[in-house]
CSV table of C-alpha atoms in Angstrom, one decimal:
chain,number,residue,atom,x,y,z
S,1,MET,CA,101.8,85.9,20.6
S,2,LYS,CA,99.9,87.8,23.4
S,3,ILE,CA,97.2,90.1,22.6
S,4,ASP,CA,97.7,93.6,24.2
S,5,THR,CA,94.0,94.4,25.1
S,6,ARG,CA,95.2,97.9,25.9
S,7,HIS,CA,96.5,98.7,22.5
S,8,PRO,CA,94.2,101.5,20.7
S,9,VAL,CA,93.6,99.2,17.8
S,10,TYR,CA,92.3,96.3,20.0
S,11,VAL,CA,90.1,98.7,21.9
S,12,VAL,CA,88.6,100.2,18.8
S,13,ALA,CA,88.1,96.9,17.0
S,14,PHE,CA,86.6,95.3,20.3
S,15,ALA,CA,84.2,98.1,20.6
S,16,ALA,CA,83.2,98.0,16.8
S,17,VAL,CA,82.6,94.2,16.8
S,18,SER,CA,80.6,94.7,20.3
S,19,ALA,CA,78.6,97.3,18.7
S,20,LEU,CA,77.7,95.2,15.6
S,21,VAL,CA,76.9,92.1,17.7
S,22,LEU,CA,74.5,94.2,20.0
S,23,THR,CA,72.9,96.1,17.1
S,24,GLY,CA,72.1,92.8,15.5
S,25,LEU,CA,70.5,91.3,18.7
S,26,ILE,CA,68.6,94.5,18.9
S,27,MET,CA,67.4,94.3,15.3
S,28,ALA,CA,66.5,90.8,15.8
S,29,LEU,CA,64.6,91.4,18.9
S,30,HIS,CA,62.7,94.3,17.3
S,31,ALA,CA,61.7,92.2,14.4
S,32,ALA,CA,60.3,89.5,16.5
S,33,ALA,CA,58.7,92.0,18.6
S,34,GLN,CA,57.1,94.0,15.7
S,35,SER,CA,55.8,90.7,14.2
S,36,ARG,CA,54.1,89.9,17.4
S,37,ILE,CA,52.8,93.5,17.7
S,38,THR,CA,51.2,93.4,14.1
S,39,LEU,CA,49.4,90.1,15.1
S,40,ASN,CA,48.1,91.5,18.2
S,41,GLU,CA,46.9,94.7,16.4
S,42,GLN,CA,45.2,92.6,13.8
S,43,ALA,CA,43.5,90.4,16.4
S,44,MET,CA,42.3,93.5,18.2
S,45,ARG,CA,40.9,94.9,15.0
S,46,GLN,CA,39.3,91.9,14.1
S,47,GLY,CA,37.7,91.6,17.5
S,48,ALA,CA,36.5,95.3,17.3
S,49,ILE,CA,35.0,94.7,13.9
S,50,VAL,CA,33.2,91.5,14.8
S,51,GLU,CA,31.8,93.3,17.7
S,52,ILE,CA,29.7,95.6,15.8
S,53,LEU,CA,28.9,93.3,12.8
S,54,PHE,CA,27.5,90.5,14.9
S,55,VAL,CA,25.4,92.5,17.5
S,56,GLU,CA,22.6,90.0,18.5
S,57,PRO,CA,23.2,86.6,19.9
S,58,GLY,CA,21.5,85.0,17.0
S,59,ASP,CA,23.9,86.5,14.8
S,60,THR,CA,26.7,83.9,15.5
S,61,PRO,CA,26.7,80.3,15.5
S,62,TRP,CA,27.5,80.1,19.2
S,63,GLY,CA,24.4,82.1,20.4
S,64,LYS,CA,26.5,84.9,21.6
S,65,PRO,CA,27.1,88.6,20.3
S,66,GLY,CA,30.4,89.3,18.8
S,67,GLY,CA,31.6,91.3,21.8
S,68,GLN,CA,31.5,88.0,23.9
S,69,LEU,CA,33.5,85.8,21.5
S,70,ASP,CA,37.0,84.3,22.3
S,71,ASP,CA,39.9,84.7,19.9
S,72,TRP,CA,39.2,81.4,18.1
S,73,GLN,CA,35.5,82.3,17.5
S,74,ILE,CA,36.5,85.8,16.2
S,75,THR,CA,39.1,84.2,13.9
S,76,GLN,CA,36.4,81.5,12.8
S,77,LEU,CA,33.8,84.3,12.0
S,78,PHE,CA,36.3,86.6,10.2
S,79,GLU,CA,37.3,83.4,8.0
S,80,THR,CA,33.8,82.3,7.1
S,81,ARG,CA,31.4,85.0,7.3
S,82,VAL,CA,33.4,88.4,6.9
S,83,ARG,CA,34.9,89.7,3.7
S,84,GLU,CA,36.6,93.0,3.1
S,85,VAL,CA,35.4,94.6,-0.1
S,86,THR,CA,36.1,97.6,-2.2
S,87,ILE,CA,33.2,100.0,-3.2
S,88,ALA,CA,33.1,102.8,-5.9
S,89,ALA,CA,36.4,101.3,-7.2
S,90,GLY,CA,38.4,103.5,-9.3
S,91,THR,CA,36.7,106.6,-8.4
S,92,GLU,CA,37.4,109.3,-5.8
S,93,HIS,CA,34.9,107.9,-3.4
S,94,GLU,CA,36.8,104.4,-3.5
S,95,MET,CA,36.5,102.9,0.0
S,96,ARG,CA,37.3,99.6,1.7
S,97,ILE,CA,34.5,98.2,3.9
S,98,PHE,CA,33.8,95.0,5.7
S,99,VAL,CA,30.6,92.9,4.9
S,100,ALA,CA,29.2,90.4,7.4
S,101,TYR,CA,26.9,87.7,5.9
S,102,LYS,CA,24.3,85.7,7.7
S,103,GLN,CA,25.7,82.2,6.4
S,104,ASP,CA,29.2,81.5,5.1
S,105,ALA,CA,30.4,84.2,2.6
S,106,PRO,CA,31.6,83.1,-0.9
S,107,LYS,CA,35.3,83.2,-1.7
S,108,GLY,CA,36.8,86.1,-3.3
S,109,GLN,CA,35.0,89.3,-3.8
S,110,PRO,CA,31.3,88.5,-2.7
S,111,PRO,CA,28.3,89.9,-3.8
S,112,ILE,CA,26.5,92.4,-1.9
S,113,ASP,CA,22.8,90.8,-1.7
S,114,ASP,CA,20.2,89.6,0.5
S,115,GLY,CA,22.7,87.6,2.5
S,116,VAL,CA,24.3,90.5,4.1
S,117,LEU,CA,24.0,90.9,7.8
S,118,ARG,CA,25.7,94.3,8.3
S,119,TYR,CA,28.3,96.6,6.9
S,120,ALA,CA,31.2,98.0,8.9
S,121,VAL,CA,32.3,101.5,7.7
S,122,PRO,CA,35.6,102.9,8.6
S,123,ILE,CA,35.4,106.2,10.5
S,124,GLY,CA,38.4,108.7,11.0
S,125,GLY,CA,39.5,112.3,11.7
S,126,GLN,CA,41.3,114.6,14.1
S,127,ALA,CA,40.1,115.0,17.6
S,128,PHE,CA,41.4,117.2,20.4
S,129,TRP,CA,44.8,115.4,21.1
S,130,GLY,CA,45.1,113.3,17.9
S,131,PRO,CA,43.4,111.3,15.4
S,132,ILE,CA,40.2,109.0,16.1
S,133,ARG,CA,39.9,105.9,14.1
S,134,GLY,CA,37.4,103.1,14.2
S,135,TYR,CA,34.2,101.6,12.6
S,136,ILE,CA,30.5,102.0,12.6
S,137,SER,CA,28.1,99.2,11.5
S,138,LEU,CA,24.9,99.6,9.4
S,139,SER,CA,22.0,97.4,8.6
S,140,PRO,CA,21.8,96.0,5.1
S,141,ASP,CA,19.4,98.7,4.1
S,142,PHE,CA,21.4,101.4,5.7
S,143,THR,CA,18.5,102.3,8.1
S,144,THR,CA,20.0,101.4,11.6
S,145,ILE,CA,23.4,101.7,13.3
S,146,GLY,CA,24.5,98.4,14.7
S,147,GLY,CA,27.3,99.8,16.8
S,148,ILE,CA,30.6,101.9,16.9
S,149,VAL,CA,33.9,100.9,18.0
S,150,PHE,CA,37.1,103.0,18.2
S,151,THR,CA,40.5,101.3,17.4
S,152,GLN,CA,42.8,104.4,17.8
S,153,GLN,CA,42.7,107.4,20.0
S,154,SER,CA,45.0,109.5,22.3
S,155,GLU,CA,42.2,111.6,24.1
S,156,THR,CA,42.7,112.6,27.9
S,157,PRO,CA,42.0,109.4,30.1
S,158,GLY,CA,38.9,109.7,32.2
S,159,LEU,CA,37.5,112.6,29.9
S,160,GLY,CA,37.8,112.2,26.0
S,161,GLY,CA,39.3,108.7,26.5
S,162,GLU,CA,35.7,107.6,27.8
S,163,ILE,CA,34.8,107.2,24.1
S,164,MET,CA,36.2,103.7,24.4
S,165,ARG,CA,33.8,102.7,27.3
S,166,PRO,CA,30.6,100.8,26.5
S,167,TYR,CA,28.3,103.2,28.3
S,168,PHE,CA,29.2,105.7,25.6
S,169,ARG,CA,29.5,103.3,22.5
S,170,ASN,CA,26.2,101.4,23.4
S,171,GLN,CA,24.1,104.5,22.9
S,172,PHE,CA,24.7,104.3,19.1
S,173,GLN,CA,23.2,100.8,18.7
S,174,GLY,CA,19.8,101.4,17.1
S,175,LEU,CA,20.1,104.9,16.0
S,176,ARG,CA,18.7,105.8,12.5
S,177,GLY,CA,21.1,105.3,9.8
S,178,THR,CA,19.0,106.8,7.1
S,179,MET,CA,20.0,110.0,5.2
S,180,PRO,CA,19.2,113.0,7.3
S,181,PRO,CA,16.7,115.8,6.3
S,182,PRO,CA,18.3,118.8,4.6
S,183,GLU,CA,20.8,120.6,7.0
S,184,GLY,CA,20.5,117.7,9.4
S,185,LYS,CA,23.1,115.2,10.8
S,186,TYR,CA,23.2,111.4,10.9
S,187,VAL,CA,24.3,111.7,14.4
S,188,TYR,CA,24.2,114.3,17.1
S,189,VAL,CA,26.6,114.0,20.3
S,190,GLY,CA,25.1,116.0,23.1
S,191,GLY,CA,23.0,119.1,22.6
S,192,PRO,CA,19.1,119.5,23.2
S,193,SER,CA,17.0,116.4,23.7
S,194,ALA,CA,15.3,114.7,21.0
S,195,GLU,CA,11.7,114.6,22.1
S,196,GLY,CA,9.1,114.0,19.5
S,197,ARG,CA,9.0,111.9,16.2
S,198,GLU,CA,9.4,115.0,14.1
S,199,ASN,CA,12.4,116.2,15.8
S,200,PRO,CA,15.4,115.9,13.5
S,201,ARG,CA,17.4,114.8,16.4
S,202,ALA,CA,14.9,112.0,17.1
S,203,GLN,CA,16.6,108.5,17.2
S,204,ARG,CA,19.9,110.2,16.2
S,205,ARG,CA,21.2,111.6,19.3
S,206,VAL,CA,23.7,110.4,22.1
S,207,ASP,CA,24.8,112.0,25.3
S,208,ALA,CA,28.0,113.6,25.2
S,209,ILE,CA,30.7,112.9,27.4
S,210,THR,CA,30.9,115.3,30.6
S,211,GLY,CA,34.0,117.4,30.7
S,212,ALA,CA,35.1,116.3,27.1
S,213,THR,CA,33.2,118.7,25.0
S,214,ALA,CA,36.1,119.0,22.2
S,215,THR,CA,36.3,115.2,22.0
S,216,SER,CA,32.4,114.7,21.8
S,217,ASN,CA,32.3,117.4,19.1
S,218,ALA,CA,34.9,115.6,17.4
S,219,VAL,CA,33.1,112.3,17.4
S,220,GLU,CA,30.1,113.7,16.1
S,221,ARG,CA,32.0,115.4,13.1
S,222,ILE,CA,33.9,112.3,12.5
S,223,VAL,CA,31.1,110.1,12.4
S,224,ASN,CA,28.8,112.3,10.1
S,225,ASN,CA,31.7,112.9,7.7
S,226,SER,CA,32.4,109.3,7.5
S,227,LEU,CA,28.8,108.4,6.9
S,228,ALA,CA,28.3,111.0,4.4
S,229,ALA,CA,31.5,109.5,2.4
S,230,PHE,CA,30.2,106.0,2.7
S,231,MET,CA,26.7,107.0,1.3
S,232,GLU,CA,28.7,108.6,-1.6
S,233,ALA,CA,30.7,105.5,-2.2
S,234,ALA,CA,27.6,103.2,-1.8
S,235,GLN,CA,25.6,104.6,-4.6
S,236,GLY,CA,24.4,101.6,-6.8
S,237,MET,CA,24.9,99.2,-3.9
S,238,ILE,CA,21.4,99.7,-2.7
S,239,ARG,CA,19.0,102.9,-2.6
S,240,PRO,CA,19.3,104.1,0.8
S,241,ALA,CA,15.9,104.6,2.6
S,242,THR,CA,14.9,108.1,3.1
S,243,GLU,CA,13.8,109.8,6.5
S,244,GLU,CA,10.1,109.8,5.1
S,245,GLU,CA,10.3,106.0,4.3
S,246,THR,CA,11.3,105.1,7.8
S,247,LYS,CA,8.6,107.0,9.8
């Protein structure tokens, strides 16, 4: 029997089957792409964290800082020397941080001891156009900032988006990580210069981004709030050095 392709029933059935087939193909492609996107995002996050945890060439087995490693080396470090741990578990200050070790880290929930190289603390908050998220690293005694990296931002390219550039981020390396004096801040972005050791801004200030005051202010607020939250959560890990002890 010859099928009447012009019959309304055939047209409707053909359209329905075609729609189902195309929908299935689209869903399959989306699932495959989503898996790849997830893997790429994970690789980018690991690379960002390794960059600020392994700052010096001597920190890695290959004699190169974390920011110069290839994907395989980053994966190796993450598997052997980096652990994600929970601090202040079960409290309102509970936080997940990354801990880098000088040698291979023990399996499971590793101890936080003298073998620590640096901590990577999550930072995040609202900026001018959207949320900014990333990590900032600290030395084992919390006295020195190792580096900062941003993993999410939607600021204006060429203005606030410049926070992604090394010239801005590199300013944070070596800043004081100690608890600031009363009414002081961990980090100042822009504002008056920080001349003189007694100046509360000494070793805590970075230059703001020209033409991006709102983003610069947001970064300052986000970093300070995130470090303050970490210090609350870290109570009992070690006793953070005070401002006076580091002078």
